[in-house]
Coordinates of C-alpha atoms and ligand atoms in Angstrom, one line a residue:
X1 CA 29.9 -20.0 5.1
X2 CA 30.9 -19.8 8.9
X3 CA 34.6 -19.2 8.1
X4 CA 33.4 -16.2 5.4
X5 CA 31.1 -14.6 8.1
X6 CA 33.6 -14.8 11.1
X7 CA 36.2 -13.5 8.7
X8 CA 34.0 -10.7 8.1
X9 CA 33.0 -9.7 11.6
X10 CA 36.4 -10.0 12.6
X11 CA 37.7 -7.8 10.4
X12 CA 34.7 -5.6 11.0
X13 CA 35.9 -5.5 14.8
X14 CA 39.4 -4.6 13.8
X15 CA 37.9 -1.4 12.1
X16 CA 36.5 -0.3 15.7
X17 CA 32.9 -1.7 14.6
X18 CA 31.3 -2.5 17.6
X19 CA 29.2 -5.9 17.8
X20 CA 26.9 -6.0 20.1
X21 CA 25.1 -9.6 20.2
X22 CA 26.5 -12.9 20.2
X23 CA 24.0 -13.3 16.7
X24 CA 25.9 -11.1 14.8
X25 CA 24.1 -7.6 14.5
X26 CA 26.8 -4.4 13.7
X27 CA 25.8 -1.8 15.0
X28 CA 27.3 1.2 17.0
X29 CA 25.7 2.8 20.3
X30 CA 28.2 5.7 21.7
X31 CA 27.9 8.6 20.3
X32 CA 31.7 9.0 20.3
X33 CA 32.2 6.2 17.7
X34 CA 29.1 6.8 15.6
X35 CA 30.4 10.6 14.9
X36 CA 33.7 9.2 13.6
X37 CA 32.1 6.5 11.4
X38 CA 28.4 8.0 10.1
X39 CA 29.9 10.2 7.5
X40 CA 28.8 8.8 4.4
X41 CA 26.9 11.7 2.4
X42 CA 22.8 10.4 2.4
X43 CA 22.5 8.6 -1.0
X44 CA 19.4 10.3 -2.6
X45 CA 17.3 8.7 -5.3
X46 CA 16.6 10.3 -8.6
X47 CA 13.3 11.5 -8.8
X48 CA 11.4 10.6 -11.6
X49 CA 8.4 12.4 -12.9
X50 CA 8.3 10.3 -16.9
X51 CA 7.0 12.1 -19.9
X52 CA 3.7 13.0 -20.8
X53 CA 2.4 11.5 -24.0
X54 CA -1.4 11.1 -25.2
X55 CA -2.8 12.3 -21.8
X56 CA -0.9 9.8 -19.8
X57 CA 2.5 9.9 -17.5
X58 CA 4.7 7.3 -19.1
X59 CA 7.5 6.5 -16.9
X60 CA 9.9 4.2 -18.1
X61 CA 12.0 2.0 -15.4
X62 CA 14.4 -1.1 -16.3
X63 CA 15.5 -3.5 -14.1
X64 CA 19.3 -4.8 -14.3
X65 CA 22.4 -5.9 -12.4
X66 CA 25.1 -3.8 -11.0
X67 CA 27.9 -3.3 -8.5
X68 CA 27.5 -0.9 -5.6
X69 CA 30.0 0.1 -3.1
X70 CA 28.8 0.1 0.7
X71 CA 31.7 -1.1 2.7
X72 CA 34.6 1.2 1.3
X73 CA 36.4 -0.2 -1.8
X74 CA 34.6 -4.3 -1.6
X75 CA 32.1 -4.2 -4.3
X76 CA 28.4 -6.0 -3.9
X77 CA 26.6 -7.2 -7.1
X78 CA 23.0 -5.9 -6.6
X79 CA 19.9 -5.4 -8.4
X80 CA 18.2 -2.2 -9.5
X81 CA 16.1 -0.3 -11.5
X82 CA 17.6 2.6 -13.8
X83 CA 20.5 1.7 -11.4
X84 CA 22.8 -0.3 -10.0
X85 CA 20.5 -0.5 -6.3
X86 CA 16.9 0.3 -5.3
X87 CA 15.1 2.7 -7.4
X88 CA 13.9 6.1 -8.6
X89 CA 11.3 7.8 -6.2
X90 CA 8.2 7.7 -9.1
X91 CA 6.3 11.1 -8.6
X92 CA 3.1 11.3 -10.1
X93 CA -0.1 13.2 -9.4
X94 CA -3.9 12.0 -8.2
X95 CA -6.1 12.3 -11.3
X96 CA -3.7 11.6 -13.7
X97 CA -3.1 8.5 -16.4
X98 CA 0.0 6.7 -15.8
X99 CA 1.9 3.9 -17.8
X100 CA 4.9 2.2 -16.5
X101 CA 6.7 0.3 -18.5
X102 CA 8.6 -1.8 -16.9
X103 CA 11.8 -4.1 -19.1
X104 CA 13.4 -6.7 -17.3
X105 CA 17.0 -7.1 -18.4
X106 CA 17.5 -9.9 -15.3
X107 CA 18.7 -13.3 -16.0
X108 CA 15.4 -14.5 -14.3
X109 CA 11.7 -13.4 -14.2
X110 CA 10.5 -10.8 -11.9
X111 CA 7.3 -8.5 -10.9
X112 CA 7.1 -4.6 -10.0
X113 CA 4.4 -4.6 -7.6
X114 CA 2.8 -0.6 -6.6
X115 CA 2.7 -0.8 -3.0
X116 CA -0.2 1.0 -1.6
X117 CA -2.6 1.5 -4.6
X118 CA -5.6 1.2 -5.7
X119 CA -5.7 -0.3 -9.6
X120 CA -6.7 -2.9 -11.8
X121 CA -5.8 -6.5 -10.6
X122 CA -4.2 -7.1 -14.2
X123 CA -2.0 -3.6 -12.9
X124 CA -0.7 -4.9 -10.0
X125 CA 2.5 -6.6 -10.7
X126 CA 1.7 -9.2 -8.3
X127 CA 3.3 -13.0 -8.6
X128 CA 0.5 -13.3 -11.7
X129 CA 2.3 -10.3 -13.7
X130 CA 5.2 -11.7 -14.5
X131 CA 8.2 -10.2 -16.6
X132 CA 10.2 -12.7 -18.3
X133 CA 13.7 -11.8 -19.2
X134 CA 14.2 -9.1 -22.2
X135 CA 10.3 -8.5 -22.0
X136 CA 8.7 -5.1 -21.1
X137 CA 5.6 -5.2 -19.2
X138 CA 3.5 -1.8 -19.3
X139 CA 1.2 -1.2 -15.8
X140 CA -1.4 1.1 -16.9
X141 CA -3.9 2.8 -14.8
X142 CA -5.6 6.1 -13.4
X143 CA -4.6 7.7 -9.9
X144 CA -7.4 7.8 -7.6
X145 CA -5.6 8.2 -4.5
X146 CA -4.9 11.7 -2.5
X147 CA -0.9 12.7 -1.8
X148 CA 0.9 9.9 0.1
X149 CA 4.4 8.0 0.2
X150 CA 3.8 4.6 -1.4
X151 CA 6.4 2.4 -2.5
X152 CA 7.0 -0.7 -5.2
X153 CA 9.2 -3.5 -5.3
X154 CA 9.2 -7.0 -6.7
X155 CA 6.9 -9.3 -5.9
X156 CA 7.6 -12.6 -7.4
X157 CA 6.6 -15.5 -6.1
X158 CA 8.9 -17.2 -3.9
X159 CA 11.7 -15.0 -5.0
X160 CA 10.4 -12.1 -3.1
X161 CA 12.9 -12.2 -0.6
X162 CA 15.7 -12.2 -2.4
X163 CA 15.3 -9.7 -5.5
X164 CA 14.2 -7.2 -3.2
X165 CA 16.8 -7.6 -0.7
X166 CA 19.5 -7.3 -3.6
X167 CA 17.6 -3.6 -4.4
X168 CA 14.1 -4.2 -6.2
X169 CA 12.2 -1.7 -4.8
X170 CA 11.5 2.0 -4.6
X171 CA 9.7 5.0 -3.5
X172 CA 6.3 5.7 -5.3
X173 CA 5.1 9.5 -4.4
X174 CA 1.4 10.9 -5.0
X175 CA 0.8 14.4 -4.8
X176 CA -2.5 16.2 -5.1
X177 CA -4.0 20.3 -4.4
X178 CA -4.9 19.5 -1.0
X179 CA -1.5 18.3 0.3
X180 CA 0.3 21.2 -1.8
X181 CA -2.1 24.1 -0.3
X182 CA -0.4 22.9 3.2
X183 CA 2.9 24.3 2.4
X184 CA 4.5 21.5 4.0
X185 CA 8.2 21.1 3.8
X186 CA 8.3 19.6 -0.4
X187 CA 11.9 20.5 -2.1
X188 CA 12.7 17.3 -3.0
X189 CA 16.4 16.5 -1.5
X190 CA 16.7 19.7 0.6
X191 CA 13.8 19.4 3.2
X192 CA 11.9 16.9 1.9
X193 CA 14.0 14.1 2.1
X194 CA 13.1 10.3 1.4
X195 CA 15.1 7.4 3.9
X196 CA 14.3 3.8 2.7
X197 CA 15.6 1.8 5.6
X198 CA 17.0 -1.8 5.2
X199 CA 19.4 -4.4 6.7
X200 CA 21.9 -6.3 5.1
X201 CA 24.7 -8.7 5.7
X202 CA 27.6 -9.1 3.8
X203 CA 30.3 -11.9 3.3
X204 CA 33.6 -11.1 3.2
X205 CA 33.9 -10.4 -0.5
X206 CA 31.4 -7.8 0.1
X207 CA 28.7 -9.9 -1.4
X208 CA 25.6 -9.4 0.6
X209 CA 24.8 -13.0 2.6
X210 CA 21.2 -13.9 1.9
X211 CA 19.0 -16.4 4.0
X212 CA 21.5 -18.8 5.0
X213 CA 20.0 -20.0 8.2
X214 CA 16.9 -21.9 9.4
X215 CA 16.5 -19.0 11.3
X216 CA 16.8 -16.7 8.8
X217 CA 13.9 -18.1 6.9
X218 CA 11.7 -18.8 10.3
X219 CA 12.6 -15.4 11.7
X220 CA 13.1 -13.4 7.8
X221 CA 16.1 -12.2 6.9
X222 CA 17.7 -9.7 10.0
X223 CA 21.1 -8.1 8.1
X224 CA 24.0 -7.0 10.3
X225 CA 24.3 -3.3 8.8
X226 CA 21.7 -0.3 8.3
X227 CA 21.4 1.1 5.3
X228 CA 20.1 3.9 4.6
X229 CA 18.8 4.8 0.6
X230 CA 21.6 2.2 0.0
X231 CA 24.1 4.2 2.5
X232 CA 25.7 3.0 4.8
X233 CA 26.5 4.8 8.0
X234 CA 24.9 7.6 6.5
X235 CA 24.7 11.1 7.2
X236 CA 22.8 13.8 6.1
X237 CA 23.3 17.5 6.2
X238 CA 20.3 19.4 7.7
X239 CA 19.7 22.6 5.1
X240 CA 16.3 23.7 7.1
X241 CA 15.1 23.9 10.6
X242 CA 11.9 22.4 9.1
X243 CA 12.6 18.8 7.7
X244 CA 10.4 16.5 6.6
X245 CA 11.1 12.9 6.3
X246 CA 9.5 10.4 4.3
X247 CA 10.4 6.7 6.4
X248 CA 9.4 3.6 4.4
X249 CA 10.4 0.2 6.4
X250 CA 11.9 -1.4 3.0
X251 CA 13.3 -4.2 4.9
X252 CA 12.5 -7.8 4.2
X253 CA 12.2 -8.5 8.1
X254 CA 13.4 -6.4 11.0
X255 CA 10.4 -4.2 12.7
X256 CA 11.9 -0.8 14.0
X257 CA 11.5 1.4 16.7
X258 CA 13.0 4.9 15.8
X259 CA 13.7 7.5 18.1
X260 CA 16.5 10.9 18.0
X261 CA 19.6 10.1 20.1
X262 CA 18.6 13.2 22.3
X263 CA 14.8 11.8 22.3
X264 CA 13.8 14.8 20.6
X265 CA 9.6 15.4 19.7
X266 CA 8.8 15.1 16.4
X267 CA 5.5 15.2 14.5
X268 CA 3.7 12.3 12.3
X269 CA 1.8 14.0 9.7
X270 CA 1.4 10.7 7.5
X271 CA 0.9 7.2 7.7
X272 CA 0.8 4.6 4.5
X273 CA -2.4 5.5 2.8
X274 CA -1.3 9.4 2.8
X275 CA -2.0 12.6 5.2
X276 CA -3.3 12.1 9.3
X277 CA -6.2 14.9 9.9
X278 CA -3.9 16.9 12.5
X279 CA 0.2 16.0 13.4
X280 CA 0.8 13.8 16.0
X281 CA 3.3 14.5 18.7
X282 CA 5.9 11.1 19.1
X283 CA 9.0 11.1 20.8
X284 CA 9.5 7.4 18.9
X285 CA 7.5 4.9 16.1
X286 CA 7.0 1.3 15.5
X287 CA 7.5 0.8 11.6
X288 CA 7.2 -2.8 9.8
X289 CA 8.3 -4.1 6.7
X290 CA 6.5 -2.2 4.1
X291 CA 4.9 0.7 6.7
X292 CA 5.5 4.3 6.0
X293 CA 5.8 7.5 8.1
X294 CA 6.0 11.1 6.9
X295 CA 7.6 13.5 10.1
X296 CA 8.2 16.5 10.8
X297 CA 11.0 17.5 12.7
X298 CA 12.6 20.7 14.0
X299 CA 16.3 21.0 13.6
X300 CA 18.2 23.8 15.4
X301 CA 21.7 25.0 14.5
X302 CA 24.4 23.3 15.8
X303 CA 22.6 19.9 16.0
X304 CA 24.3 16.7 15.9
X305 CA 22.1 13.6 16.1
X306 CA 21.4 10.3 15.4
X307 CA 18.4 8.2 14.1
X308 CA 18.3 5.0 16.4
X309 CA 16.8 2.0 16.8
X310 CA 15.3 1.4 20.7
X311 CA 14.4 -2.4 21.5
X312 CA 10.9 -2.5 21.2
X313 CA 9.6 -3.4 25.6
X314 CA 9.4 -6.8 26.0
X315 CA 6.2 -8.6 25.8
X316 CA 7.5 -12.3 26.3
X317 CA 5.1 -15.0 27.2
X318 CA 5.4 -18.8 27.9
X319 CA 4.6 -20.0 24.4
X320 CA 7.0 -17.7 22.8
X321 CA 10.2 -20.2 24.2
X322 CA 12.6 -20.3 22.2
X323 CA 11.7 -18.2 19.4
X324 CA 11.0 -15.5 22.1
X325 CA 14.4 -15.8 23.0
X326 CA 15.5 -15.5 19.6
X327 CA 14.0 -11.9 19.2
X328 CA 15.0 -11.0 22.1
X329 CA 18.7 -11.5 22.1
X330 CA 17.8 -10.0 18.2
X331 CA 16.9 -6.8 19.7
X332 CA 19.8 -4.4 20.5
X333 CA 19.7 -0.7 20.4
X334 CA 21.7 0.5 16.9
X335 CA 22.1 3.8 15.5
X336 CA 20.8 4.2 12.2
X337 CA 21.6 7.6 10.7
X338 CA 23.3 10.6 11.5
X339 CA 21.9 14.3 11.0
X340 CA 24.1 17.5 11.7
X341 CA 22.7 20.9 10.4
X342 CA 24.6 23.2 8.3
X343 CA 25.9 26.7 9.6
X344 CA 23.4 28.5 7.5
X345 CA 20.2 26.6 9.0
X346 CA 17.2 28.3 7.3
X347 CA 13.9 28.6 8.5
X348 CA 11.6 28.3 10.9
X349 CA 8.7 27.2 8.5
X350 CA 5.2 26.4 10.8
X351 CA 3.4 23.2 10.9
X352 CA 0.4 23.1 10.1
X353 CA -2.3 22.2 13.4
X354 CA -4.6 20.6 10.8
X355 CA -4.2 18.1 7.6
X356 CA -6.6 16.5 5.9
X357 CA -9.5 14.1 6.7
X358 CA -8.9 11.0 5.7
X359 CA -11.2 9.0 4.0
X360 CA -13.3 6.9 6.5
X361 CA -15.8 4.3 7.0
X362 CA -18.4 3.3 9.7
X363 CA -19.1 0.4 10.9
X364 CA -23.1 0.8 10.1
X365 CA -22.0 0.4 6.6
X366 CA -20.1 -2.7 6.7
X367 CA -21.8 -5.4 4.6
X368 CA -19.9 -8.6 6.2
X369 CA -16.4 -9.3 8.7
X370 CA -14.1 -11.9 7.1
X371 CA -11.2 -13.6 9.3
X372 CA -7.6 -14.2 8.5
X373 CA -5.6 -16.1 11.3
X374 CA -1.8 -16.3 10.6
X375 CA -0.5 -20.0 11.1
X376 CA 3.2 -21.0 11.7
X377 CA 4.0 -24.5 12.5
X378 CA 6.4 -25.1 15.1
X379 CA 8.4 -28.2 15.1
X380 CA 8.7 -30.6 12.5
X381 CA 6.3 -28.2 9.7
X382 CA 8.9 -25.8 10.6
X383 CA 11.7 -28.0 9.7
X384 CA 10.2 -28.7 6.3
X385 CA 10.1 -25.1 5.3
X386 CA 6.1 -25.3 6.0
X387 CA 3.8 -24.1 8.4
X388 CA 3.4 -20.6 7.2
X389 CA -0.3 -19.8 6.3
X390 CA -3.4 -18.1 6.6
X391 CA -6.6 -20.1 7.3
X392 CA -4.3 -22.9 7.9
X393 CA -3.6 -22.9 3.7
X394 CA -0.8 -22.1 2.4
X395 CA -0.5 -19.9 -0.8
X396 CA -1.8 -22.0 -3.5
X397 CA -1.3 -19.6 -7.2
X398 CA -4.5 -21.5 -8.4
X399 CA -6.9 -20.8 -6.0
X400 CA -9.1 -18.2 -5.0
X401 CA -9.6 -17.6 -0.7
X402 CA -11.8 -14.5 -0.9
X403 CA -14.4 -12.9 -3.0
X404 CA -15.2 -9.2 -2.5
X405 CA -18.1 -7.1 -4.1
X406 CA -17.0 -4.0 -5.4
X407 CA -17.7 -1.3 -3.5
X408 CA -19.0 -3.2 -0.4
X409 CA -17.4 -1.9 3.1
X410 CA -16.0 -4.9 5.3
X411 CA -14.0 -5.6 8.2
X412 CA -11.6 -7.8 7.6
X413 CA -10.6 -9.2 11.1
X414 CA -6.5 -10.9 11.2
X415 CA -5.5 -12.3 14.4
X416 CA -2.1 -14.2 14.9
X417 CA -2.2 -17.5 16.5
X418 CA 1.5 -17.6 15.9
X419 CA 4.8 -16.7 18.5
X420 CA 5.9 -13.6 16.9
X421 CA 4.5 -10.3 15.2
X422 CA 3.6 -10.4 11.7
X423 CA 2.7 -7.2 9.8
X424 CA -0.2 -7.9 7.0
X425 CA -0.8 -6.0 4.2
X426 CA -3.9 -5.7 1.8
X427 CA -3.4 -4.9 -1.7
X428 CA -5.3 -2.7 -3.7
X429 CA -7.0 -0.6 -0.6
X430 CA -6.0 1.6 2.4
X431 CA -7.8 0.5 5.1
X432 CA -8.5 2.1 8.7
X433 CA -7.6 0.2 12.1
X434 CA -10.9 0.0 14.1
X435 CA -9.1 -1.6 17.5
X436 CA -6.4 -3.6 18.1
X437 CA -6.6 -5.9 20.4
X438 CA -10.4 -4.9 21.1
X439 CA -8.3 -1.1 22.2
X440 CA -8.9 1.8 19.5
X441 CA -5.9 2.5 17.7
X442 CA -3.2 5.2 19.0
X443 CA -3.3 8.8 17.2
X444 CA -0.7 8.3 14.5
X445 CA -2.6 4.7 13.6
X446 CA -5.7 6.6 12.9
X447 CA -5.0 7.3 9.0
X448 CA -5.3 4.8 6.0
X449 CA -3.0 2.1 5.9
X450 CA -2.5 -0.8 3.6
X451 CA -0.1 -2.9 6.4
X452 CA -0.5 -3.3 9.4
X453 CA 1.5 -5.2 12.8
X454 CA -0.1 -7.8 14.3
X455 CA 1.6 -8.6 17.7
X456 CA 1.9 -12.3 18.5
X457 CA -1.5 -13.3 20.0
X458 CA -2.9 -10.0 18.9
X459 CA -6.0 -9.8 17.4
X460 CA -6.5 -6.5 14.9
X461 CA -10.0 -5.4 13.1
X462 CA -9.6 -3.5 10.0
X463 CA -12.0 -1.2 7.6
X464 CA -12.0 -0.6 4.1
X465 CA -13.7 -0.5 0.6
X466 CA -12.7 -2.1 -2.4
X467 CA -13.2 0.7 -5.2
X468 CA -12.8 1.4 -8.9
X469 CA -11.8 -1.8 -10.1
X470 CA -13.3 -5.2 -10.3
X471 CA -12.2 -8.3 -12.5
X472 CA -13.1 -11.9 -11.5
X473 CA -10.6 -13.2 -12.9
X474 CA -7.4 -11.8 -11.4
X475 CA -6.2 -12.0 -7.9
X476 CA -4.8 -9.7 -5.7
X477 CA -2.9 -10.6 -3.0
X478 CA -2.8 -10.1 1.0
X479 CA 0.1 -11.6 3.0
X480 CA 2.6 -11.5 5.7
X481 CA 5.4 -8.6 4.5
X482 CA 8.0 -9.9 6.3
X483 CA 9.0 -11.7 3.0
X484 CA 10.4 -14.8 4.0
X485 CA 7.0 -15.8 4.9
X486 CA 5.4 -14.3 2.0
X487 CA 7.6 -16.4 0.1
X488 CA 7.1 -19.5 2.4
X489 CA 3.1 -19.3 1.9
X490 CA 2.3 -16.9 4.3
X491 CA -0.1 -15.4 1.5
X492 CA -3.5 -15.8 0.3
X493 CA -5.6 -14.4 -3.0
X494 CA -8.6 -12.1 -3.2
X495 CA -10.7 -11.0 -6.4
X496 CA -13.5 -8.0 -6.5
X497 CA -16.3 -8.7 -8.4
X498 CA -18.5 -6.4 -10.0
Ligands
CU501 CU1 5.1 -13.2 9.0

């Protein structure tokens, strides 16, 4: 396994790639380089709007193997769905009846979780929905939810981590009068453009390199290359001075901190659960696995520049030893993505100064607060494979850790008594931040969410509502998304009850 990776990183230096940590992460940094290598054309997923039959949007997706080249002519056998890697962006409409049928043509079971919304617990495609191989499972529910970038990607239990990092998962997009009176940027492809973000490793055959390390599954899986929508060094051709990007975090570990090469402003008009009530000005964003960002951002001809990764600044303490250390010598600046406008820029188109309000709750309504502490187990719990929890449980398919009345407004409070960040993620709900670490949450936090980061030591209260559907019977899930943990037990259960 050694030999493979050296082999591979060796030959990886001989091609001029740079490596910048004695761990192993490729990545390049001057801008000379990065313009001679990020020239890949931005892969874009097919967009797929289904069929209407009886009054509902049926959307059929399939899950299969493939090949798929990312490092010139070596091949990597990956996963898909209606292709060889990652998935169609699913477009569908608030109001309307959908119906996904979903066949697995896998070897092995799987799940197709929906990210981000609100359905039936039976819906879900959580680890209790599971799709045997050669069976079709159909996910059939109403849209409830306003325009947003959601996503969906497998979610079976202990095998997370793996079938999504070999390409289960996908965009999800919800649109809806509201978002489409803004006249934001929308042409799919042209200024509207989707960029699912992930790291991968690779051996030397091009096969990717999964989980290999102790570290890999204490840490989650950290891959050595960016892809971008499956590209790699990729680089996209700016058609309009107005572009709006649609950033989903689809990777199974790494936390980014994206900023332009030339620190250039842009503007956050969304978060997870859909549109902010005004854009936000950021010159650079924290996204987690499974967070979303919609932003706006103004291109001018002649522009040449590149999407980066900035360490995040440290915030060591004692406890954090050697695991600190470990992130820290993890956390190397890396471009990610390239963008150079074409001659015939087109445009300007304005920004809207105001959104939407997004839906909201007080804490005068809130009916009860429920905790959530995030355990991992140094030492010898560690060394097992253990430790990872919530409550001090691990994930246990057979029992139930949380009842909620439908309809009832709660704070759900999640603080991490454990060395590193962890971002947490409710299903079935957006929720709003009320404070993290007792602070209100910055300007581009202030919309719905469904994950959200929780800083080592941090302590983060949440709001939401549980609405539309209730059923005692099957559990929906809330969990760690770096999904290493997820899979380790990082994960607990929740029903609503009518
Ligand atoms: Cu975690």
């Amino acid at each position: 396994m050694h030999k493979t990776r050296r082999q591979f990183l060796k030959a990886a230096s001989a091609a001029g790639i740079r490596l910048l940590t004695p761990l192993g992460f490729i990545g390049i940094v001057s801008a000379d380089e990065s313009a001679s290598w990020f020239k890949n054309p931005l892969k874009l997923p097919a967009l797929q709007t289904g069929r209407i039959y009886n009054d509902e949007r049926v959307i059929d997706l399939s899950l299969g193997y493939g090949n798929s080249a990312f490092l010139g002519e070596r091949t990597t056998p990956t996963v898909g769905i209606n292709g060889a890697y990652l998935g169609p962006v699913i477009r569908v409409r608030q109001g309307e009846n959908v119906a996904l049928k979903v066949t697995n043509q896998l070897s092995e079971p799987s799940t197709l979780h929906w990210h981000g919304l609100n359905l039936p617990a039976a819906m879900d495609g959580g680890p209790h929905q599971v799709i045997d191989p050669g069976k079709t499972w159909t996910s059939a529910f109403k849209i409830h939810q306003g325009a947003s970038t959601q996503w969906y990607h497998s979610h079976m239990y202990h095998r997370t981590g793996i079938q999504v990092y070999y390409g289960l998962a996908g965009l999800f997009y919800i649109d809806d009068p509201r978002s489409d009176a803004l006249n934001l940027p929308s042409d799919y492809g042209i200024d509207d453009i989707p960029l699912v973000l992930q790291d991968r490793s690779f051996n030397e055959d091009g096969s990717f390199r999964y989980a290999s390390s102790m570290r890999d599954r204490m840490m989650g899986m950290m891959g050595q290359l960016m892809l971008v929508n499956g590209t790699a060094f990729a680089h996209f051709k700016v058609n309009k001075r107005l572009t709006r990007l649609r950033v989903l975090n689809g990777s199974n570990a790494r936390i980014y901190n994206l900023e332009f090469a030339d620190q250039r402003e842009f503007q956050q008009i969304a978060t997870d659960g859909g549109l902010l009530q005004r854009p936000v000005s950021m010159r650079s964003i924290v996204l987690a696995p499974g967070e979303r960002a919609e932003i706006l951002v103004l291109f001018s001809p002649g522009d040449d520049v590149m999407l980066r990764h900035k360490p995040l600044p440290k915030r060591s303490s004692p406890s954090m030893g050697m695991m600190g250390n470990m992130m820290a010598a993890n956390d190397q600046p890396f471009d990610i993505m390239r963008f150079e406008t074409t001659p015939d820029l087109s445009g300007p188109q304005k920004i809207p100064t105001q959104l939407i309000e997004p839906r909201s709750w007080s804490v005068s309504e809130v009916a009860r607060t429920r905790q959530f502490t995030l355990n991992m187990q140094m030492g010898m719990g560690m060394m097992r494979g253990g430790g990872f929890g919530i409550n001090g449980r691990s994930m246990d398919m057979d029992r139930i850790d949380a009842r909620v009345p439908l309809g009832d407004v709660e704070i759900w409070e999640i603080v991490n008594d454990s060395p590193m960040a962890h971002p947490f993620h409710i299903h079935n709900t957006q929720f709003r931040i009320l404070d993290r670490g007792g602070k209100p949450p910055q300007a581009n936090e202030l919309g719905l969410k469904d994950t959200v980061l929780i800083n080592a030591g941090e302590r983060v209260r949440v709001i939401t509502q549980f609405e539309h559907y209730a059923d005692a019977s099957s559990p929906y899930m809330f969990h760690c998304h770096i999904l290493e943990h997820e899979d380790a037990g990082m994960m607990g259960q929740f029903v609503v009850v009518a």
